[in-house]
Amino acid sequence: MKSVDAHLADILEGVEPLPPLHMGLLETIGCVLAEDVVSAVDLPPFDNSSMDGYAVVVADVAGASTGSPVLLPVVGEIAAGSSFTPTVAPGTTVRIMTGAPVPAGAQAVIPQEWTDRGVRDVAISRKPEAGANIRRCGEDVHAGDVVLTRGTTIGPTQIGLLAAVGRARILVHPQPRVVVFSTGSELVEPGEPLGAGQIHDSNSYLLTAAVRELGAIAYRVAALPDDPSRLLGEIEDQLVRADVVLTSGGVSVGAHDVVKEVLSRSGTVEFVTVAMQPGKPQGQGTIGPQRTPIITLPGNPVSAFVSYEVFVRPLLRRLAGAISLHRPTVAAVLTEELRSPAGKRQFMRATLIIKDGNYVVRPVGGPGSHLLGALSQANALIVVPEEVTAVPAGYAVTVMVLDNPRS
Ligand code: AMP
Ligand code: MG
């Protein structure tokens, strides 16, 4: 049997991030930056007011108090976006709105709450500090600053910054495109009635959803029957839009395990038994003239899901240019004893909660790899190392976090 680590290493061997492309700002969400972004501008780009109020010369209002307000003539008004900027000469004031450029001569902005909000003349009843309520040019970002570094994953706040510095197109690693097949003559589309011996195809939906949740692009192909004469052609037809091909089913030792039967002949896909539970039968390699990576997952839904987490997700993260490939893990206290087969790494579905500030983890569902009901309750996988065969309740285990712990 091949170890989990050796199989993953073979899958990642020689895989590089997809070549960078310039993409429109909103298309880059979730992508990894392939350039250091240097700002061409200062932020703010000009001194501007942080309040609605009155721009003044500080000495003019030094004596202002509630008891004896200072009266100044209002010689103009500046709104945000205004290009007309009157000068504030000593003994005058200009009404100014939030975001408007601070006029020449002004040393502070008096918030309108400190005034009678006058239009022709204004009575000011408090004195400001010099520079009060002025947001200075460049105090956030200087032109020439590296504002985001290569390798950063772009989220909403990064998009906001890129927009603020005026960038419409960004050099990023594109998200990988994944074609998802399921195989099995028993499979029927959800929504269609089941005949004798048939089940609904859940794997292609689960895997497509997992790929999309990661931010990658998934194309789901309707289930293929166990027909060796069709399989290769159907896969090859999809290669134009695939950075990765993912199949499920047909990789164990049965008479109709056509994925293994057909792809073994190609010589570029290796079929192995991996020392893990669930997910023992696995295949990986390349297909087609571009040597597109292909991973053939086992058909049992829980096995397919766990194998996706362990082998496919890191591959997709690598192609997307991500630096960290793996799910976060935490140590959690086990609620009940668990047993695990010797020599295999076990990935046990579990619910992870936070109790009194500590992680606590409880296995859900039985060992069966067909148990989708219990799988849907799990937000974590307990990872039991190969050499461990039992862990008593109350001991700490390593847990792969799939979703937020509950509390
Ligand atoms: P296989 O790996 O093809 O031998 O399939 C193993 C088990 O998983 C069988 O019980 C299949 O019916 C089931 N299975 C295979 N593919 C799917 C699928 N796409 N959706 C749901 N169950 C599946
Ligand atoms: Mg099958």
mmCIF file with all atom_site columns, N, CA and C and ligand atoms in Angstrom, residues 183-186 226 249-250 256-257, ligand 2:
data_model
loop_
_atom_site.group_PDB
_atom_site.id
_atom_site.type_symbol
_atom_site.label_atom_id
_atom_site.label_alt_id
_atom_site.label_comp_id
_atom_site.label_asym_id
_atom_site.label_entity_id
_atom_site.label_seq_id
_atom_site.pdbx_PDB_ins_code
_atom_site.Cartn_x
_atom_site.Cartn_y
_atom_site.Cartn_z
_atom_site.occupancy
_atom_site.B_iso_or_equiv
_atom_site.pdbx_formal_charge
_atom_site.auth_seq_id
_atom_site.auth_comp_id
_atom_site.auth_asym_id
_atom_site.auth_atom_id
_atom_site.pdbx_PDB_model_num
ATOM   1  N  N  . THR A 1 183 ? -19.016 8.115  -12.758 1.00 0.00 ? 183 THR A N  1
ATOM   2  C  CA . THR A 1 183 ? -19.191 6.933  -13.603 1.00 0.00 ? 183 THR A CA 1
ATOM   3  C  C  . THR A 1 183 ? -19.973 5.883  -12.839 1.00 0.00 ? 183 THR A C  1
ATOM   4  N  N  . GLY A 1 184 ? -20.807 5.152  -13.559 1.00 0.00 ? 184 GLY A N  1
ATOM   5  C  CA . GLY A 1 184 ? -21.579 4.077  -12.938 1.00 0.00 ? 184 GLY A CA 1
ATOM   6  C  C  . GLY A 1 184 ? -22.892 3.918  -13.682 1.00 0.00 ? 184 GLY A C  1
ATOM   7  N  N  . SER A 1 185 ? -23.172 2.698  -14.148 1.00 0.00 ? 185 SER A N  1
ATOM   8  C  CA . SER A 1 185 ? -24.403 2.464  -14.906 1.00 0.00 ? 185 SER A CA 1
ATOM   9  C  C  . SER A 1 185 ? -25.640 2.547  -14.018 1.00 0.00 ? 185 SER A C  1
ATOM   10 N  N  . GLU A 1 186 ? -25.434 2.581  -12.687 1.00 0.00 ? 186 GLU A N  1
ATOM   11 C  CA . GLU A 1 186 ? -26.570 2.675  -11.774 1.00 0.00 ? 186 GLU A CA 1
ATOM   12 C  C  . GLU A 1 186 ? -27.020 4.114  -11.526 1.00 0.00 ? 186 GLU A C  1
ATOM   13 N  N  . ASP A 1 226 ? -20.944 2.517  -17.240 1.00 0.00 ? 226 ASP A N  1
ATOM   14 C  CA . ASP A 1 226 ? -19.725 1.687  -17.174 1.00 0.00 ? 226 ASP A CA 1
ATOM   15 C  C  . ASP A 1 226 ? -19.500 1.009  -18.528 1.00 0.00 ? 226 ASP A C  1
ATOM   16 N  N  . GLY A 1 249 ? -15.734 6.848  -9.050  1.00 0.00 ? 249 GLY A N  1
ATOM   17 C  CA . GLY A 1 249 ? -16.251 5.504  -9.335  1.00 0.00 ? 249 GLY A CA 1
ATOM   18 C  C  . GLY A 1 249 ? -15.323 4.732  -10.270 1.00 0.00 ? 249 GLY A C  1
ATOM   19 N  N  . GLY A 1 250 ? -15.518 3.408  -10.248 1.00 0.00 ? 250 GLY A N  1
ATOM   20 C  CA . GLY A 1 250 ? -14.845 2.557  -11.240 1.00 0.00 ? 250 GLY A CA 1
ATOM   21 C  C  . GLY A 1 250 ? -13.344 2.409  -11.080 1.00 0.00 ? 250 GLY A C  1
ATOM   22 N  N  . HIS A 1 256 ? -16.640 -4.332 -13.446 1.00 0.00 ? 256 HIS A N  1
ATOM   23 C  CA . HIS A 1 256 ? -17.061 -3.179 -14.254 1.00 0.00 ? 256 HIS A CA 1
ATOM   24 C  C  . HIS A 1 256 ? -16.373 -1.897 -13.822 1.00 0.00 ? 256 HIS A C  1
ATOM   25 N  N  . ASP A 1 257 ? -15.193 -2.008 -13.267 1.00 0.00 ? 257 ASP A N  1
ATOM   26 C  CA . ASP A 1 257 ? -14.469 -0.817 -12.843 1.00 0.00 ? 257 ASP A CA 1
ATOM   27 C  C  . ASP A 1 257 ? -13.720 -0.251 -14.042 1.00 0.00 ? 257 ASP A C  1
HETATM 28 MG MG . MG  B 2 .   ? -19.079 1.832  -10.202 1.00 0.00 ? 2   MG  B MG 1
#
